[in-house]
Tab-separated table of C-alpha atoms in Angstrom:
chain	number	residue	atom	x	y	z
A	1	UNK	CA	81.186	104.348	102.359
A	2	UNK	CA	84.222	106.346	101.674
A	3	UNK	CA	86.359	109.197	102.919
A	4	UNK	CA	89.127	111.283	100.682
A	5	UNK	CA	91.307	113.822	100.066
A	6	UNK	CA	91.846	115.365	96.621
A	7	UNK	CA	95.012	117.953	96.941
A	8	UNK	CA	97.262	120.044	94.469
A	9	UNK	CA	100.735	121.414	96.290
A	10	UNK	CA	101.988	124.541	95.295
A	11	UNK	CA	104.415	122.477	92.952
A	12	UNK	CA	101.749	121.371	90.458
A	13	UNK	CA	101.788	117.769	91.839
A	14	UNK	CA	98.084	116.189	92.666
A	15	UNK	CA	97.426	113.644	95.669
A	16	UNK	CA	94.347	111.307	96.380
A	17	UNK	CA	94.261	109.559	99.577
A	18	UNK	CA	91.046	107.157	100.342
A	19	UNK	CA	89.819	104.648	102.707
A	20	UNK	CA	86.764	102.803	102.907
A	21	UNK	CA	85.375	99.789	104.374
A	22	UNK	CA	85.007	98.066	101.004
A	23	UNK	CA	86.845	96.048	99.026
A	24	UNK	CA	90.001	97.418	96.795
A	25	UNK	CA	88.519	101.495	96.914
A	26	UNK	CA	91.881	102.114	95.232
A	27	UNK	CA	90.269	100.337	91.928
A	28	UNK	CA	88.160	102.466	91.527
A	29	UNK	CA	87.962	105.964	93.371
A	30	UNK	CA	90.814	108.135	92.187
A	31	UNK	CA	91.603	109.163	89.188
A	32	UNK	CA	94.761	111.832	88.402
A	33	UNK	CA	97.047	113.008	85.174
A	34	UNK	CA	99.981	115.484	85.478
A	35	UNK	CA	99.402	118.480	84.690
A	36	UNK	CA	95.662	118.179	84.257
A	37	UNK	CA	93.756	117.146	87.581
A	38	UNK	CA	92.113	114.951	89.783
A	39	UNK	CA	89.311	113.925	91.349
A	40	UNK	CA	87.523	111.354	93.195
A	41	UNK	CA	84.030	109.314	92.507
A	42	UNK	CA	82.323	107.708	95.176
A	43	UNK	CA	79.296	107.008	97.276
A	44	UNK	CA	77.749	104.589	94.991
A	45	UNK	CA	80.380	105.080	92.485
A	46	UNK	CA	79.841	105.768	88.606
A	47	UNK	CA	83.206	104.464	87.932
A	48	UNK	CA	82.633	106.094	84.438
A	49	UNK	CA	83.566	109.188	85.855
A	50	UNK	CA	87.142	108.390	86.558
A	51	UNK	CA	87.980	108.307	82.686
A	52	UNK	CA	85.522	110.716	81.708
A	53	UNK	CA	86.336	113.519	84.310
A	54	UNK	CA	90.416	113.455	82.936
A	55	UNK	CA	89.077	113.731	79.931
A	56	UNK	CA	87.025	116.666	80.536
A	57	UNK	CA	89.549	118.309	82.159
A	58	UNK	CA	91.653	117.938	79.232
A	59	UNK	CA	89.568	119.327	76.874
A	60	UNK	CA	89.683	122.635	78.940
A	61	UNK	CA	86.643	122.473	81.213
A	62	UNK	CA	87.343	123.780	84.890
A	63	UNK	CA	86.292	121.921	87.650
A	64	UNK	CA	82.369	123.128	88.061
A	65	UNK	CA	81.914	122.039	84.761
A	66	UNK	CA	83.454	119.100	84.766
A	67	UNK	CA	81.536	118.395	87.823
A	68	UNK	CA	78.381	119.602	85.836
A	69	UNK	CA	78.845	117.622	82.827
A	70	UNK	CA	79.097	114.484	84.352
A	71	UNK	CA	76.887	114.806	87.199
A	72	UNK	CA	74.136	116.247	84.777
A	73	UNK	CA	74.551	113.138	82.615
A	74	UNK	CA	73.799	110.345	85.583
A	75	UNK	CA	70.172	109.285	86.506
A	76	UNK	CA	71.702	108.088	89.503
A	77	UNK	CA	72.967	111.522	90.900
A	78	UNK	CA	71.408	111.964	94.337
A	79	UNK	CA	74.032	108.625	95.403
A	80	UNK	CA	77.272	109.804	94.070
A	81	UNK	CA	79.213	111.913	95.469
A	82	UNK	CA	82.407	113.910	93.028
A	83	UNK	CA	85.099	115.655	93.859
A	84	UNK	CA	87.281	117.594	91.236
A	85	UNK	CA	90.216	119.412	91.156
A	86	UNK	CA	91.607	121.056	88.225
A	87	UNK	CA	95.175	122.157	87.187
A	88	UNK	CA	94.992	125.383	88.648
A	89	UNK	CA	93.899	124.329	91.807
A	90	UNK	CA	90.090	125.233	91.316
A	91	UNK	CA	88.137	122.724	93.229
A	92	UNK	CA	84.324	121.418	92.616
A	93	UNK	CA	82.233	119.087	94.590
A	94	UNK	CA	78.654	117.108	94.409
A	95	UNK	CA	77.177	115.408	97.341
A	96	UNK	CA	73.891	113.343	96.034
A	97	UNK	CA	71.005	113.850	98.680
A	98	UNK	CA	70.468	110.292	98.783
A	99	UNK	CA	74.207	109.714	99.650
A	100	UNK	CA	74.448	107.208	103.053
A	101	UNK	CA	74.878	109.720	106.048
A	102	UNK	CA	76.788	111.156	107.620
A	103	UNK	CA	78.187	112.369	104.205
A	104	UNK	CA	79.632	115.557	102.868
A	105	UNK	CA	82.478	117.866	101.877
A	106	UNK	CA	84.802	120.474	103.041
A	107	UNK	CA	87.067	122.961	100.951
A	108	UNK	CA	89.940	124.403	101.675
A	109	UNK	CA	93.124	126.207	99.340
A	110	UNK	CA	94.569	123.808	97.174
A	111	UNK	CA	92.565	120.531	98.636
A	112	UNK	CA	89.120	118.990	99.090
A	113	UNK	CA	87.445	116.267	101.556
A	114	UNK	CA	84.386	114.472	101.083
A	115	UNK	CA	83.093	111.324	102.579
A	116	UNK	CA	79.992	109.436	103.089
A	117	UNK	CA	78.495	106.596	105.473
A	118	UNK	CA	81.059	108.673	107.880
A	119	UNK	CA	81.071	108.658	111.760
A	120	UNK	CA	80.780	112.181	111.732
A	121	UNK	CA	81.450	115.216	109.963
A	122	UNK	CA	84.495	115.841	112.085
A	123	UNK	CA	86.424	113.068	109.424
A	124	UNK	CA	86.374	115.679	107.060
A	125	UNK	CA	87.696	118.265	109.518
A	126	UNK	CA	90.760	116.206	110.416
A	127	UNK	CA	91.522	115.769	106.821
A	128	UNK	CA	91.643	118.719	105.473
A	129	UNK	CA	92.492	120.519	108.412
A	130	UNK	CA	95.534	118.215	109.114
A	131	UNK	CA	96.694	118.481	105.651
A	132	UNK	CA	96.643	122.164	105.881
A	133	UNK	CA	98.843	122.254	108.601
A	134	UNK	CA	101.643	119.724	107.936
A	135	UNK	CA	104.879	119.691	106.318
A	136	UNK	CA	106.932	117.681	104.556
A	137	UNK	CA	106.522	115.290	101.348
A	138	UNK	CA	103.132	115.242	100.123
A	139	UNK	CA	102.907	111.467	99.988
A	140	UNK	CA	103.640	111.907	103.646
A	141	UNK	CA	101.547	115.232	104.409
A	142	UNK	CA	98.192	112.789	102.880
A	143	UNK	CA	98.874	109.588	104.911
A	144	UNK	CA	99.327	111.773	108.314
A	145	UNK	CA	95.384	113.133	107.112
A	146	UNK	CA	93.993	110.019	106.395
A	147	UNK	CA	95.501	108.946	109.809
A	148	UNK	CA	93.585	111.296	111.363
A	149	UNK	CA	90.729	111.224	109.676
A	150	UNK	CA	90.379	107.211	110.544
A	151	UNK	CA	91.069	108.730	114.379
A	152	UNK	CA	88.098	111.100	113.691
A	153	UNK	CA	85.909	107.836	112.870
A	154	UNK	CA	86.488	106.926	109.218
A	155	UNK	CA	84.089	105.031	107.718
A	156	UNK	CA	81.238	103.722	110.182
A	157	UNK	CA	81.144	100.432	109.385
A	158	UNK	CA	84.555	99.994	109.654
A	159	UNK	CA	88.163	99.528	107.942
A	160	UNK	CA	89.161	97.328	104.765
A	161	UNK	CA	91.000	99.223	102.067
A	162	UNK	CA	92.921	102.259	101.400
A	163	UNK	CA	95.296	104.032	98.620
A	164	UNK	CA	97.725	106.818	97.804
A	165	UNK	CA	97.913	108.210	94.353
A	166	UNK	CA	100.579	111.222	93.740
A	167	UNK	CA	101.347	112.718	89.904
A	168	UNK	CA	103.485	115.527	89.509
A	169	UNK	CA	105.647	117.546	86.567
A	170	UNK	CA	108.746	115.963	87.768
A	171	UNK	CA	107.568	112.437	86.709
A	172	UNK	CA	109.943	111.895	83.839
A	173	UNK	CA	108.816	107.923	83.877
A	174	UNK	CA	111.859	106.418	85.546
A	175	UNK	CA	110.848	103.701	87.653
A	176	UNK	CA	112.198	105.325	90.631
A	177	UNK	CA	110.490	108.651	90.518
A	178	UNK	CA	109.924	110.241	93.629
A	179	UNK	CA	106.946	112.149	91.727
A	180	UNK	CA	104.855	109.254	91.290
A	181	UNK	CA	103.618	107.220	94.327
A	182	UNK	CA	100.681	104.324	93.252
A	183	UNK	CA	99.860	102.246	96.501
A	184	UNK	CA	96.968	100.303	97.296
A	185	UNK	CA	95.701	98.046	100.494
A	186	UNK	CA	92.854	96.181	99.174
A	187	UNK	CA	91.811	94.008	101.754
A	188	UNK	CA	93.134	94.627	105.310
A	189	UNK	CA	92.708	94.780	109.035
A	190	UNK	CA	94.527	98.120	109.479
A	191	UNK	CA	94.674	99.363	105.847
A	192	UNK	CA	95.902	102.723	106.948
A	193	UNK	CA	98.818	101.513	108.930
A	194	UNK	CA	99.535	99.067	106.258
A	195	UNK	CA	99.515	102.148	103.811
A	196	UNK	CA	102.092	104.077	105.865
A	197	UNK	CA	104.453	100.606	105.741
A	198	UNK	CA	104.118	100.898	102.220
A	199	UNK	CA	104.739	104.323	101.851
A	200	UNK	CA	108.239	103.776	103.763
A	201	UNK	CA	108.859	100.943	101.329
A	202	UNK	CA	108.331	103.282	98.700
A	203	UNK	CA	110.478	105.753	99.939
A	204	UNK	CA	113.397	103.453	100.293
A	205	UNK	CA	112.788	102.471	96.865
A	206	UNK	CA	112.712	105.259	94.936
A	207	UNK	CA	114.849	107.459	97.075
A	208	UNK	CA	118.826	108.223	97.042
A	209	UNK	CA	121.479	106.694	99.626
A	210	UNK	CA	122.552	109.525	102.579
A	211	UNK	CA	125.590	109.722	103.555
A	212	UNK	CA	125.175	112.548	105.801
A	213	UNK	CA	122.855	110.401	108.201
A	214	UNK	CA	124.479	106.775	107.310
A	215	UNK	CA	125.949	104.911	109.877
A	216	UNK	CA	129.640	103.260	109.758
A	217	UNK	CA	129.797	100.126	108.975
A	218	UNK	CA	132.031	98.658	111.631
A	219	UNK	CA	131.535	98.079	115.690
A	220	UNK	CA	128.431	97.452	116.711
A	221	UNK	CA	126.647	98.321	114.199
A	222	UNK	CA	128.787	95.843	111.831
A	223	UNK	CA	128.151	93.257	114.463
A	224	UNK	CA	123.990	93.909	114.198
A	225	UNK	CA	124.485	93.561	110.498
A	226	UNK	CA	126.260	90.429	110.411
A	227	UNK	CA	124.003	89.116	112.511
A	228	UNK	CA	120.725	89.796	110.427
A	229	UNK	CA	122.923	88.267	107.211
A	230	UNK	CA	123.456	85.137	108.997
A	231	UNK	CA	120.151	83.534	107.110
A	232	UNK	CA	121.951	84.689	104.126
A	233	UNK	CA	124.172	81.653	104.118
A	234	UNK	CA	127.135	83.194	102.878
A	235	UNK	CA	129.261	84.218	105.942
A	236	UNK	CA	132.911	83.405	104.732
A	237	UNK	CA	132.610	86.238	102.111
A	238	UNK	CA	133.138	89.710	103.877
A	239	UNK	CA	130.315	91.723	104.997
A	240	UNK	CA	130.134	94.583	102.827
A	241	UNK	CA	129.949	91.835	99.611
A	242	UNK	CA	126.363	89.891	101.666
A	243	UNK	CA	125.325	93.593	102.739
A	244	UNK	CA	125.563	94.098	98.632
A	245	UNK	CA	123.886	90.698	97.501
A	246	UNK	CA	121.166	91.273	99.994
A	247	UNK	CA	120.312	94.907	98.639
A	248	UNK	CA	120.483	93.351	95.431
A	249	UNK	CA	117.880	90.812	96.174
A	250	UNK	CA	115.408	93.275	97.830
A	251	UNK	CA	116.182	96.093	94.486
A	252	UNK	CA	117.919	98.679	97.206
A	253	UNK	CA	121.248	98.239	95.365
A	254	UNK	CA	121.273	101.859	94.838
A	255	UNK	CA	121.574	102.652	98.642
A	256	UNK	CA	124.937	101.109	99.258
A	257	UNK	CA	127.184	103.058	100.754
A	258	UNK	CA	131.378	101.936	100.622
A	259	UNK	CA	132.279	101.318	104.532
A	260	UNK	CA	128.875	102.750	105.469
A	261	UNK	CA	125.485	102.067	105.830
A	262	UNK	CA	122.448	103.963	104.475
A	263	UNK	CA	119.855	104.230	107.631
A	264	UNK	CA	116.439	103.845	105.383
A	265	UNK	CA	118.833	100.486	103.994
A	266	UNK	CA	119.030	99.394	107.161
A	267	UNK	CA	116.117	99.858	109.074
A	268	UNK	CA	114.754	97.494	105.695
A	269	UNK	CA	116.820	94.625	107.444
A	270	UNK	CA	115.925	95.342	110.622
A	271	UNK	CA	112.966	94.129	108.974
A	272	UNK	CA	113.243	91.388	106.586
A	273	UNK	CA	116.357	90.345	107.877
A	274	UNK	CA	115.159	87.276	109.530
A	275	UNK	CA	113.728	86.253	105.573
A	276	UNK	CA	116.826	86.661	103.685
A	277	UNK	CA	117.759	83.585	101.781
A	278	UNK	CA	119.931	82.916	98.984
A	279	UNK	CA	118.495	81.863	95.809
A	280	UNK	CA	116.959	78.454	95.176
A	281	UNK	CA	117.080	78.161	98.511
């Protein structure tokens, strides 16, 4: 009922990316910890295994036996399906017997997919064979598989939920971390594309202003700008100071730019610019 992808990057950072059609799979699928592993439970999901499998790992078991452990401790085995990977990029899988076809799992270095109540075994391909050959951010690298695993056929019976979990050493808790990346679709007609939104969201969250690539504030690009404030209200005041109160409003204060404008900052009111208000308004 589920397809994922369970990755460590030669950085020490994990990924999870999932989609199913069922309700919130990001509740309850993946499970990661810097510095210590992650894994996915599925199929008919123990959601136990989430907590315990962490813990395992943290104790020092590799991936087989973590796998082992909890596998060996669930009557209801032959429907779940586990996938594990540990900090040193060691991977283990399960795939029950009684597990809704099409359903199983693929290895490769550093990454593992596994899916059930799939259209065909080719989802698995496209996941971890497209993961394998991109580049670029691993948030991005694991949307662009799941992408083309939902191409391949995804789930069967259809789309409803997806999510994107990344951990990584250089987490040091801020709230804009560009090691840490928690989304979730829950319920949606295009959960994957909806995803990807979210993911460029993200990005303009957590990420730093250009310069190098921002645009100068003046011409027409001044004149688009304006013109996406107007909602705003507040047109006597110049444009840099509603360009500010706007970021302010949608937390992208840090991407101003003095006489310029920050491209990832812009394309966001390209966006919402037609929803600006002021407050209490």
């Amino acid at each position: 009922m589920t397809y994922s992808l369970v990755v460590r990057d030669g950085e020490g950072n994990f990924g999870v990316v999932t989609a199913s059609k069922s309700l919130a799979v990001g509740a309850t699928v993946p499970a990661l910890a810097a510095d210590t592993g992650a894994l996915v439970t599925q199929a008919h999901t123990n959601t136990t295994f989430a907590k315990r499998g962490i813990e395992e790992l943290r104790a020092g078991c590799d991936a087989a036996q973590t796998v082992d452990r909890l596998i060996r401790s669930d009557p209801g085995r032959s429907r779940r399906q586990l996938a594990v990977l540990a900090s040193t990029g060691e991977a283990a899988v399960w795939t029950g017997s009684g597990c809704t076809s099409a359903a199983g799992h693929l290895l490769g270095p550093g990454c593992v997919a596994v899916g059930n109540c799939l259209s065909g075994t080719s989802v698995l391909s496209a996941l971890r064979d497209t993961f394998l050959a991109s580049t670029g951010t691993l948030p991005d690298r694991l949307i662009a598989a799941l992408a083309e695993g939902e191409k391949a056929g995804g789930d069967h019976r259809g789309k409803q939920s997806a999510a994107l979990r990344v951990v990584g050493p250089a987490d040091d808790g801020r709230l804009r971390s560009t090691a840490c990346v928690d989304l979730r679709v829950d319920d949606h007609l295009d959960p994957v594309g909806e995803l990807r939104r979210l993911l460029e969201l993200h990005h303009a969250f957590v990420g730093p202003a250009d310069p190098v690539s921002a645009l100068p504030l003046t011409g027409e690009v001044a004149r688009e700008v304006a013109a996406l404030l107007e909602a705003d209200g507040s047109s006597e005041l110049p444009l840099e100071e509603r360009l500010a109160g706007w970021a302010h409003n949608e937390s992208l204060e840090h991407r101003l730019l003095h006489g310029l404008i920050d491209l990832a900052l812009l394309n966001r009111l390209r966006t919402r610019g037609k929803s600006v208000r002021r407050p209490g308004v």
